[in-house]
Amino acid sequence: MTSAILPSQDNTTETVNLKEVLHRFSTKSEWLAAERQTLPEAPRAQLEILLREISETVLPRCIELTAKGATLATLTVSSRRLYAIVGPDQDSSFTTDADAREFATQLLDLSKRATALTTRTIDDPSQVSDTGNSCSVAALRSALVIDDRPCDIAHLADLLEPTALAQMTWSGDLTKHVFSGDEVWKHMLQAHTESAISKLSDPNKMKFPTSQDATGVAIPISRDAVLILAVKDTLGVASVSPVKEGLKAISAWQISDT
Amino acid sequence: MTIQTHLDQLRRTTAGCQLTAFGDLSSKLILRSSAAAPCPREVLDNLSTKAATCFSVLDADTAVDLAENGHYGQSAIMFTPSQSFVFARPDIAADDVTCAVIDNAQDVEQALHAVRDTVRKIGEDNR
């Protein structure tokens, strides 16, 4: 007979996490609703909370996102999938029939504005199936370039995001990018990104120095703004940032790698 | 001052700078360089390729839109987790490029200002 001692610290962590999940699955949604959560300030941390909420919701529920007491949007969630995002007063600007990229773009925007969330039961489960397409958390993570693996592109995106005037991220297909920020910069970000990617993928053109490491280019576009573009494998981020903050983010990202 | 003197000064006064160089973008050749230790030709060739790659990302439409601000296309930085490569030239059409290779986690903005300043000084000396 053989035996193995599992690391106690990891074991404890797993037990606590499992308890949390079991508690959430076994708790009536009205009680969960009573446990109103205050969201953290950092947008990416808020996104993580939202994605966790979707990932842990099996029975049909609505997740209501609020800021200063006003409802921003209601997410319809069931079977650990996102079915719809509806604005206040059934605002048509939100979508009920979208792909992962559109959902991801809206979640990213909401995560920057929402300060609290509450959940409530959907009494009639047929309401969920009637709302159209649904999207898994894995697909949302992919669209948002949030990877479970350590990934330096995602980290650079995190560092750039708080001060970026505009930012786009993509995973795999560049045309299915997620854009956030001022639309004024969208065309320029796309043009530069396509130019850079074509040089990466065309063996007859000049390549970036290595495909092993994340590699980026920063191009000052005015006295105050810099365009930053970085890729690794199929993941990428492009942003227009204030010069000082953007270049500081690059240094901070390099520090984190040492 | 000669170009070589400017490159030496840039390397010595910029934090974390290992190598500075002056080259030609169209021929992708490094013409002058300054390094603390002897630098293999391959490293310099690679540096000129990086410079050309960086500036080749520029977009013609954007260049027209931002032509009057005098910043777009004059400088670029390539970065990896371990190094930053700072490039600057007198204007968007110039082939003369000044380069500085900076250790990771150094102040990239300070290095960018230093390289731009060197480009300006080299230009003034060669009028």
CSV table of C-alpha atoms in Angstrom, one decimal:
chain,number,residue,atom,x,y,z
A,1,MET,CA,0.0,0.0,0.0
A,2,THR,CA,1.3,3.4,-0.9
A,3,SER,CA,0.3,6.7,0.6
A,4,ALA,CA,1.0,10.3,-0.3
A,5,ILE,CA,0.7,13.4,1.8
A,6,LEU,CA,-0.9,16.2,-0.1
A,7,PRO,CA,0.5,19.7,0.6
A,8,SER,CA,-1.6,21.0,3.4
A,9,GLN,CA,-1.7,24.6,2.3
A,10,ASP,CA,-3.0,23.9,-1.2
A,11,ASN,CA,-5.4,21.4,0.2
A,12,THR,CA,-6.9,23.9,2.6
A,13,THR,CA,-7.3,26.4,-0.2
A,14,GLU,CA,-9.0,23.9,-2.4
A,15,THR,CA,-11.3,22.9,0.5
A,16,VAL,CA,-12.3,26.5,1.1
A,17,ASN,CA,-12.9,27.2,-2.6
A,18,LEU,CA,-15.0,24.0,-2.8
A,19,LYS,CA,-17.0,25.0,0.2
A,20,GLU,CA,-17.7,28.4,-1.3
A,21,VAL,CA,-18.9,26.8,-4.5
A,22,LEU,CA,-21.1,24.3,-2.7
A,23,HIS,CA,-22.5,27.1,-0.5
A,24,ARG,CA,-23.4,29.1,-3.6
A,25,PHE,CA,-25.0,26.2,-5.4
A,26,SER,CA,-27.0,25.2,-2.4
A,27,THR,CA,-28.1,28.7,-1.3
A,28,LYS,CA,-31.4,30.0,-2.5
A,29,SER,CA,-31.0,32.8,-4.9
A,30,GLU,CA,-33.1,35.2,-2.7
A,31,TRP,CA,-30.5,34.8,0.0
A,32,LEU,CA,-27.7,35.4,-2.5
A,33,ALA,CA,-29.6,38.5,-3.6
A,34,ALA,CA,-29.6,39.7,-0.1
A,35,GLU,CA,-25.9,39.3,0.0
A,36,ARG,CA,-25.3,42.3,-2.2
A,37,GLN,CA,-21.7,42.5,-3.4
A,38,THR,CA,-19.6,45.6,-3.6
A,39,LEU,CA,-17.4,45.3,-6.7
A,40,PRO,CA,-13.7,46.1,-6.5
A,41,GLU,CA,-12.5,49.3,-8.2
A,42,ALA,CA,-10.1,47.8,-10.7
A,43,PRO,CA,-12.0,47.0,-14.0
A,44,ARG,CA,-10.2,43.7,-14.5
A,45,ALA,CA,-10.9,42.6,-10.9
A,46,GLN,CA,-14.6,43.5,-11.5
A,47,LEU,CA,-14.5,41.4,-14.7
A,48,GLU,CA,-13.2,38.5,-12.7
A,49,ILE,CA,-16.1,38.8,-10.3
A,50,LEU,CA,-18.6,38.9,-13.1
A,51,LEU,CA,-17.1,35.9,-14.9
A,52,ARG,CA,-17.0,34.0,-11.6
A,53,GLU,CA,-20.6,34.8,-11.0
A,54,ILE,CA,-21.6,33.5,-14.4
A,55,SER,CA,-19.3,30.4,-14.0
A,56,GLU,CA,-21.0,29.5,-10.7
A,57,THR,CA,-24.6,30.1,-11.7
A,58,VAL,CA,-26.4,26.9,-12.8
A,59,LEU,CA,-30.1,27.7,-12.2
A,60,PRO,CA,-31.5,30.6,-14.2
A,61,ARG,CA,-30.8,33.9,-12.6
A,62,CYS,CA,-30.5,37.6,-13.3
A,63,ILE,CA,-27.4,39.5,-12.3
A,64,GLU,CA,-28.1,43.2,-11.9
A,65,LEU,CA,-25.3,45.6,-12.1
A,66,THR,CA,-25.7,49.0,-10.5
A,67,ALA,CA,-23.7,52.2,-10.0
A,68,LYS,CA,-24.8,54.9,-7.4
A,69,GLY,CA,-28.0,53.1,-6.9
A,70,ALA,CA,-29.0,53.1,-10.6
A,71,THR,CA,-29.3,49.9,-12.7
A,72,LEU,CA,-26.8,49.8,-15.5
A,73,ALA,CA,-27.7,46.4,-17.0
A,74,THR,CA,-29.1,43.0,-16.2
A,75,LEU,CA,-27.3,39.8,-17.2
A,76,THR,CA,-29.4,36.7,-17.9
A,77,VAL,CA,-27.4,33.7,-16.8
A,78,SER,CA,-28.1,29.9,-16.7
A,79,SER,CA,-26.1,26.7,-16.9
A,80,ARG,CA,-22.9,28.7,-16.4
A,81,ARG,CA,-23.5,30.6,-19.6
A,82,LEU,CA,-24.4,34.2,-20.4
A,83,TYR,CA,-27.6,34.5,-22.4
A,84,ALA,CA,-28.3,38.2,-22.5
A,85,ILE,CA,-27.3,41.6,-21.4
A,86,VAL,CA,-30.2,44.0,-21.1
A,87,GLY,CA,-29.9,47.7,-20.3
A,88,PRO,CA,-32.2,49.6,-17.9
A,89,ASP,CA,-35.8,49.8,-19.2
A,90,GLN,CA,-35.0,47.0,-21.7
A,91,ASP,CA,-32.7,49.4,-23.5
A,92,SER,CA,-32.2,48.2,-27.0
A,93,SER,CA,-28.6,49.3,-27.0
A,94,PHE,CA,-27.7,46.1,-25.2
A,95,THR,CA,-27.9,42.8,-26.9
A,96,THR,CA,-29.8,39.6,-26.4
A,97,ASP,CA,-28.4,37.8,-29.4
A,98,ALA,CA,-24.7,38.3,-29.7
A,99,ASP,CA,-21.4,36.4,-30.1
A,100,ALA,CA,-18.7,36.2,-27.4
A,101,ARG,CA,-16.9,39.3,-28.7
A,102,GLU,CA,-20.0,41.5,-28.4
A,103,PHE,CA,-20.8,40.2,-25.0
A,104,ALA,CA,-17.2,40.6,-24.0
A,105,THR,CA,-17.1,44.2,-25.2
A,106,GLN,CA,-20.2,45.0,-23.2
A,107,LEU,CA,-19.0,43.3,-20.1
A,108,LEU,CA,-15.7,45.2,-20.3
A,109,ASP,CA,-17.6,48.5,-20.5
A,110,LEU,CA,-20.0,47.5,-17.6
A,111,SER,CA,-17.1,46.4,-15.4
A,112,LYS,CA,-15.7,49.9,-15.6
A,113,ARG,CA,-18.9,51.5,-14.5
A,114,ALA,CA,-20.6,49.1,-12.1
A,115,THR,CA,-20.0,49.4,-8.4
A,116,ALA,CA,-22.3,46.7,-7.1
A,117,LEU,CA,-24.2,43.6,-8.2
A,118,THR,CA,-27.2,41.6,-7.0
A,119,THR,CA,-28.6,38.4,-8.1
A,120,ARG,CA,-32.3,37.2,-8.3
A,121,THR,CA,-34.1,34.1,-9.5
A,122,ILE,CA,-35.8,33.9,-12.8
A,123,ASP,CA,-39.2,32.4,-12.0
A,124,ASP,CA,-39.9,31.3,-15.5
A,125,PRO,CA,-37.0,29.3,-17.0
A,126,SER,CA,-38.5,29.5,-20.5
A,127,GLN,CA,-37.5,33.2,-20.4
A,128,VAL,CA,-33.9,32.1,-20.7
A,129,SER,CA,-34.2,29.8,-23.6
A,130,ASP,CA,-36.2,32.4,-25.5
A,131,THR,CA,-33.4,35.0,-25.4
A,132,GLY,CA,-31.3,33.6,-28.2
A,133,ASN,CA,-27.6,32.7,-28.3
A,134,SER,CA,-25.6,31.9,-25.2
A,135,CYS,CA,-21.9,32.2,-24.4
A,136,SER,CA,-19.6,30.2,-22.2
A,137,VAL,CA,-17.2,31.7,-19.7
A,138,ALA,CA,-14.3,30.2,-21.6
A,139,ALA,CA,-15.4,31.9,-24.8
A,140,LEU,CA,-15.8,35.2,-22.9
A,141,ARG,CA,-12.3,34.8,-21.4
A,142,SER,CA,-10.9,34.1,-24.8
A,143,ALA,CA,-12.5,37.2,-26.3
A,144,LEU,CA,-11.2,39.3,-23.4
A,145,VAL,CA,-7.7,37.8,-23.6
A,146,ILE,CA,-8.0,36.5,-20.1
A,147,ASP,CA,-6.2,33.2,-20.0
A,148,ASP,CA,-5.9,30.9,-17.1
A,149,ARG,CA,-2.2,30.3,-18.0
A,150,PRO,CA,0.4,32.9,-17.0
A,151,CYS,CA,0.3,35.2,-20.0
A,152,ASP,CA,2.3,38.3,-20.3
A,153,ILE,CA,0.1,39.9,-23.0
A,154,ALA,CA,-2.8,39.8,-20.6
A,155,HIS,CA,-0.7,41.3,-18.0
A,156,LEU,CA,0.4,44.1,-20.3
A,157,ALA,CA,-3.2,44.7,-21.2
A,158,ASP,CA,-4.0,45.0,-17.5
A,159,LEU,CA,-1.2,47.5,-17.0
A,160,LEU,CA,-2.2,49.6,-20.0
A,161,GLU,CA,-6.0,49.5,-19.4
A,162,PRO,CA,-6.5,52.0,-16.5
A,163,THR,CA,-5.0,54.9,-18.4
A,164,ALA,CA,-5.5,53.9,-22.1
A,165,LEU,CA,-7.5,56.3,-24.2
A,166,ALA,CA,-8.5,53.3,-26.3
A,167,GLN,CA,-7.5,49.7,-26.3
A,168,MET,CA,-8.2,46.6,-28.3
A,169,THR,CA,-7.3,43.0,-27.5
A,170,TRP,CA,-7.7,39.8,-29.5
A,171,SER,CA,-7.1,36.2,-29.3
A,172,GLY,CA,-6.6,34.3,-32.6
A,173,ASP,CA,-8.6,36.1,-35.2
A,174,LEU,CA,-7.7,39.8,-35.2
A,175,THR,CA,-11.0,40.7,-36.8
A,176,LYS,CA,-12.8,39.5,-33.7
A,177,HIS,CA,-11.1,41.9,-31.4
A,178,VAL,CA,-12.6,43.5,-28.3
A,179,PHE,CA,-12.4,47.3,-28.4
A,180,SER,CA,-12.9,49.7,-25.5
A,181,GLY,CA,-12.4,53.4,-25.1
A,182,ASP,CA,-12.7,56.4,-27.5
A,183,GLU,CA,-13.9,55.3,-31.0
A,184,VAL,CA,-11.8,58.1,-32.5
A,185,TRP,CA,-8.8,55.9,-32.2
A,186,LYS,CA,-10.3,52.7,-33.5
A,187,HIS,CA,-9.4,53.0,-37.2
A,188,MET,CA,-5.8,53.9,-36.4
A,189,LEU,CA,-5.4,51.1,-33.9
A,190,GLN,CA,-6.7,48.6,-36.5
A,191,ALA,CA,-4.6,49.9,-39.3
A,192,HIS,CA,-1.3,49.7,-37.3
A,193,THR,CA,-2.2,46.3,-35.8
A,194,GLU,CA,-3.0,44.8,-39.2
A,195,SER,CA,0.3,46.2,-40.6
A,196,ALA,CA,2.3,44.8,-37.8
A,197,ILE,CA,0.6,41.4,-37.9
A,198,SER,CA,1.1,41.1,-41.6
A,199,LYS,CA,4.8,41.6,-41.1
A,200,LEU,CA,4.8,39.0,-38.4
A,201,SER,CA,3.0,36.3,-40.4
A,202,ASP,CA,4.6,36.9,-43.9
A,203,PRO,CA,7.9,35.1,-44.0
A,204,ASN,CA,9.0,37.3,-47.0
A,205,LYS,CA,8.7,40.4,-44.9
A,206,MET,CA,10.6,41.5,-41.9
A,207,LYS,CA,9.8,39.7,-38.7
A,208,PHE,CA,9.8,40.7,-35.1
A,209,PRO,CA,12.9,39.4,-33.4
A,210,THR,CA,11.4,36.3,-31.7
A,211,SER,CA,8.2,34.3,-31.6
A,212,GLN,CA,9.0,32.9,-28.1
A,213,ASP,CA,8.7,36.1,-26.2
A,214,ALA,CA,6.0,38.7,-26.3
A,215,THR,CA,7.2,41.5,-28.5
A,216,GLY,CA,5.9,45.0,-28.8
A,217,VAL,CA,6.2,48.3,-30.6
A,218,ALA,CA,5.6,51.7,-29.1
A,219,ILE,CA,5.1,54.6,-31.5
A,220,PRO,CA,4.7,58.2,-30.2
A,221,ILE,CA,1.9,59.6,-32.3
A,222,SER,CA,1.9,63.1,-30.8
A,223,ARG,CA,3.5,65.1,-28.0
A,224,ASP,CA,1.0,63.5,-25.5
A,225,ALA,CA,0.0,60.1,-26.9
A,226,VAL,CA,1.8,56.8,-27.8
A,227,LEU,CA,0.5,53.8,-29.7
A,228,ILE,CA,1.5,50.6,-28.1
A,229,LEU,CA,1.1,47.2,-29.8
A,230,ALA,CA,2.3,43.8,-28.5
A,231,VAL,CA,1.8,40.2,-29.6
A,232,LYS,CA,2.7,36.8,-28.4
A,233,ASP,CA,1.5,33.7,-30.3
A,234,THR,CA,-2.1,34.4,-31.1
A,235,LEU,CA,-2.8,36.9,-28.3
A,236,GLY,CA,-2.4,40.6,-28.8
A,237,VAL,CA,-3.1,44.0,-27.3
A,238,ALA,CA,-3.0,47.5,-28.9
A,239,SER,CA,-3.6,50.7,-27.1
A,240,VAL,CA,-3.4,54.5,-27.4
A,241,SER,CA,-2.1,55.8,-24.1
A,242,PRO,CA,-0.7,58.9,-22.6
A,243,VAL,CA,3.1,58.9,-23.3
A,244,LYS,CA,4.2,58.9,-19.7
A,245,GLU,CA,1.7,56.3,-18.5
A,246,GLY,CA,2.1,54.1,-21.5
A,247,LEU,CA,5.9,53.9,-21.3
A,248,LYS,CA,5.7,53.4,-17.6
A,249,ALA,CA,3.4,50.4,-18.2
A,250,ILE,CA,6.1,48.9,-20.5
A,251,SER,CA,8.8,49.3,-17.8
A,252,ALA,CA,6.4,47.9,-15.1
A,253,TRP,CA,5.6,44.9,-17.4
A,254,GLN,CA,9.4,44.3,-17.9
A,255,ILE,CA,9.9,44.5,-14.1
A,256,SER,CA,7.2,41.9,-13.5
A,257,ASP,CA,9.0,39.5,-15.9
A,258,THR,CA,12.4,39.7,-14.1
B,1,MET,CA,31.3,66.7,-32.2
B,2,THR,CA,31.5,63.6,-34.3
B,3,ILE,CA,28.6,61.1,-34.6
B,4,GLN,CA,30.8,58.7,-32.7
B,5,THR,CA,31.3,61.1,-29.8
B,6,HIS,CA,27.5,61.7,-29.6
B,7,LEU,CA,26.9,57.9,-29.5
B,8,ASP,CA,29.5,57.4,-26.7
B,9,GLN,CA,27.9,60.2,-24.7
B,10,LEU,CA,24.4,58.8,-25.2
B,11,ARG,CA,25.4,55.4,-24.0
B,12,ARG,CA,27.3,56.7,-21.0
B,13,THR,CA,24.5,59.1,-19.9
B,14,THR,CA,21.5,56.9,-20.4
B,15,ALA,CA,20.5,54.5,-17.6
B,16,GLY,CA,20.8,50.9,-18.5
B,17,CYS,CA,22.1,51.6,-22.0
B,18,GLN,CA,24.4,48.9,-23.4
B,19,LEU,CA,24.7,49.9,-27.0
B,20,THR,CA,24.1,52.9,-29.1
B,21,ALA,CA,24.3,53.0,-32.9
B,22,PHE,CA,23.8,55.2,-36.0
B,23,GLY,CA,22.6,53.6,-39.2
B,24,ASP,CA,20.8,53.9,-42.5
B,25,LEU,CA,17.2,52.5,-42.7
B,26,SER,CA,17.1,52.0,-46.5
B,27,SER,CA,20.2,49.8,-46.6
B,28,LYS,CA,19.6,48.4,-43.1
B,29,LEU,CA,23.2,49.1,-42.2
B,30,ILE,CA,24.7,50.3,-38.9
B,31,LEU,CA,27.4,52.8,-39.8
B,32,ARG,CA,28.7,53.7,-36.3
B,33,SER,CA,28.2,52.2,-32.9
B,34,SER,CA,29.3,52.5,-29.3
B,35,ALA,CA,29.3,49.6,-26.9
B,36,ALA,CA,31.0,48.9,-23.5
B,37,ALA,CA,32.3,45.6,-24.9
B,38,PRO,CA,33.1,44.5,-28.5
B,39,CYS,CA,29.8,44.0,-30.3
B,40,PRO,CA,29.4,41.2,-32.9
B,41,ARG,CA,28.3,42.3,-36.4
B,42,GLU,CA,25.2,40.1,-36.2
B,43,VAL,CA,24.0,42.1,-33.2
B,44,LEU,CA,24.3,45.3,-35.2
B,45,ASP,CA,22.7,43.8,-38.3
B,46,ASN,CA,19.8,42.6,-36.1
B,47,LEU,CA,19.5,46.1,-34.6
B,48,SER,CA,19.1,47.7,-38.1
B,49,THR,CA,16.5,45.1,-39.0
B,50,LYS,CA,14.5,45.9,-35.8
B,51,ALA,CA,14.7,49.6,-36.6
B,52,ALA,CA,13.3,49.0,-40.2
B,53,THR,CA,10.6,46.7,-38.8
B,54,CYS,CA,9.5,49.3,-36.2
B,55,PHE,CA,9.2,52.1,-38.7
B,56,SER,CA,7.5,49.9,-41.3
B,57,VAL,CA,4.5,49.5,-39.0
B,58,LEU,CA,3.7,53.2,-39.6
B,59,ASP,CA,0.4,53.9,-41.5
B,60,ALA,CA,0.4,56.3,-44.4
B,61,ASP,CA,-3.2,57.6,-43.7
B,62,THR,CA,-2.2,58.3,-40.1
B,63,ALA,CA,1.0,60.0,-41.2
B,64,VAL,CA,-1.1,62.4,-43.3
B,65,ASP,CA,-3.6,63.0,-40.4
B,66,LEU,CA,-0.9,63.7,-37.9
B,67,ALA,CA,1.7,65.3,-40.2
B,68,GLU,CA,1.5,68.7,-38.6
B,69,ASN,CA,2.3,67.6,-35.1
B,70,GLY,CA,5.8,66.6,-36.0
B,71,HIS,CA,6.0,63.6,-33.7
B,72,TYR,CA,4.4,60.7,-35.7
B,73,GLY,CA,7.0,58.6,-37.4
B,74,GLN,CA,10.1,60.2,-35.8
B,75,SER,CA,10.6,57.7,-33.1
B,76,ALA,CA,9.7,54.2,-32.2
B,77,ILE,CA,10.5,51.6,-29.5
B,78,MET,CA,10.6,47.9,-29.9
B,79,PHE,CA,10.3,46.0,-26.5
B,80,THR,CA,10.5,42.5,-25.3
B,81,PRO,CA,10.4,41.3,-21.6
B,82,SER,CA,14.2,41.6,-21.5
B,83,GLN,CA,15.1,44.7,-23.5
B,84,SER,CA,13.9,47.9,-25.1
B,85,PHE,CA,15.2,49.2,-28.5
B,86,VAL,CA,14.8,52.9,-28.9
B,87,PHE,CA,15.0,54.4,-32.4
B,88,ALA,CA,14.7,58.0,-33.5
B,89,ARG,CA,15.3,60.0,-36.8
B,90,PRO,CA,15.1,63.7,-37.7
B,91,ASP,CA,11.8,63.3,-39.6
B,92,ILE,CA,9.4,60.7,-41.0
B,93,ALA,CA,11.1,60.6,-44.4
B,94,ALA,CA,14.7,60.4,-43.1
B,95,ASP,CA,16.8,57.2,-43.5
B,96,ASP,CA,19.3,58.3,-40.8
B,97,VAL,CA,18.4,56.5,-37.5
B,98,THR,CA,19.9,56.7,-34.1
B,99,CYS,CA,19.4,53.6,-31.8
B,100,ALA,CA,19.9,52.8,-28.1
B,101,VAL,CA,19.5,49.4,-26.6
B,102,ILE,CA,18.2,49.6,-23.0
B,103,ASP,CA,18.1,46.9,-20.3
B,104,ASN,CA,14.7,45.9,-19.2
B,105,ALA,CA,12.8,47.8,-16.4
B,106,GLN,CA,14.7,51.0,-17.2
B,107,ASP,CA,13.0,54.3,-17.7
B,108,VAL,CA,12.0,54.1,-21.4
B,109,GLU,CA,10.6,57.6,-21.5
B,110,GLN,CA,14.0,59.0,-20.3
B,111,ALA,CA,15.8,56.9,-22.9
B,112,LEU,CA,13.4,58.2,-25.7
B,113,HIS,CA,14.1,61.8,-24.8
B,114,ALA,CA,17.9,61.1,-24.7
B,115,VAL,CA,17.9,59.5,-28.2
B,116,ARG,CA,15.7,62.3,-29.6
B,117,ASP,CA,18.1,64.8,-28.2
B,118,THR,CA,21.1,63.0,-29.8
B,119,VAL,CA,19.3,63.0,-33.2
B,120,ARG,CA,18.8,66.8,-32.8
B,121,LYS,CA,22.5,67.4,-31.9
B,122,ILE,CA,23.8,65.2,-34.7
B,123,GLY,CA,21.6,67.2,-37.1
B,124,GLU,CA,22.9,70.5,-35.9
B,125,ASP,CA,26.5,69.4,-36.2
B,126,ASN,CA,26.0,68.2,-39.7
B,127,ARG,CA,24.3,71.4,-41.1
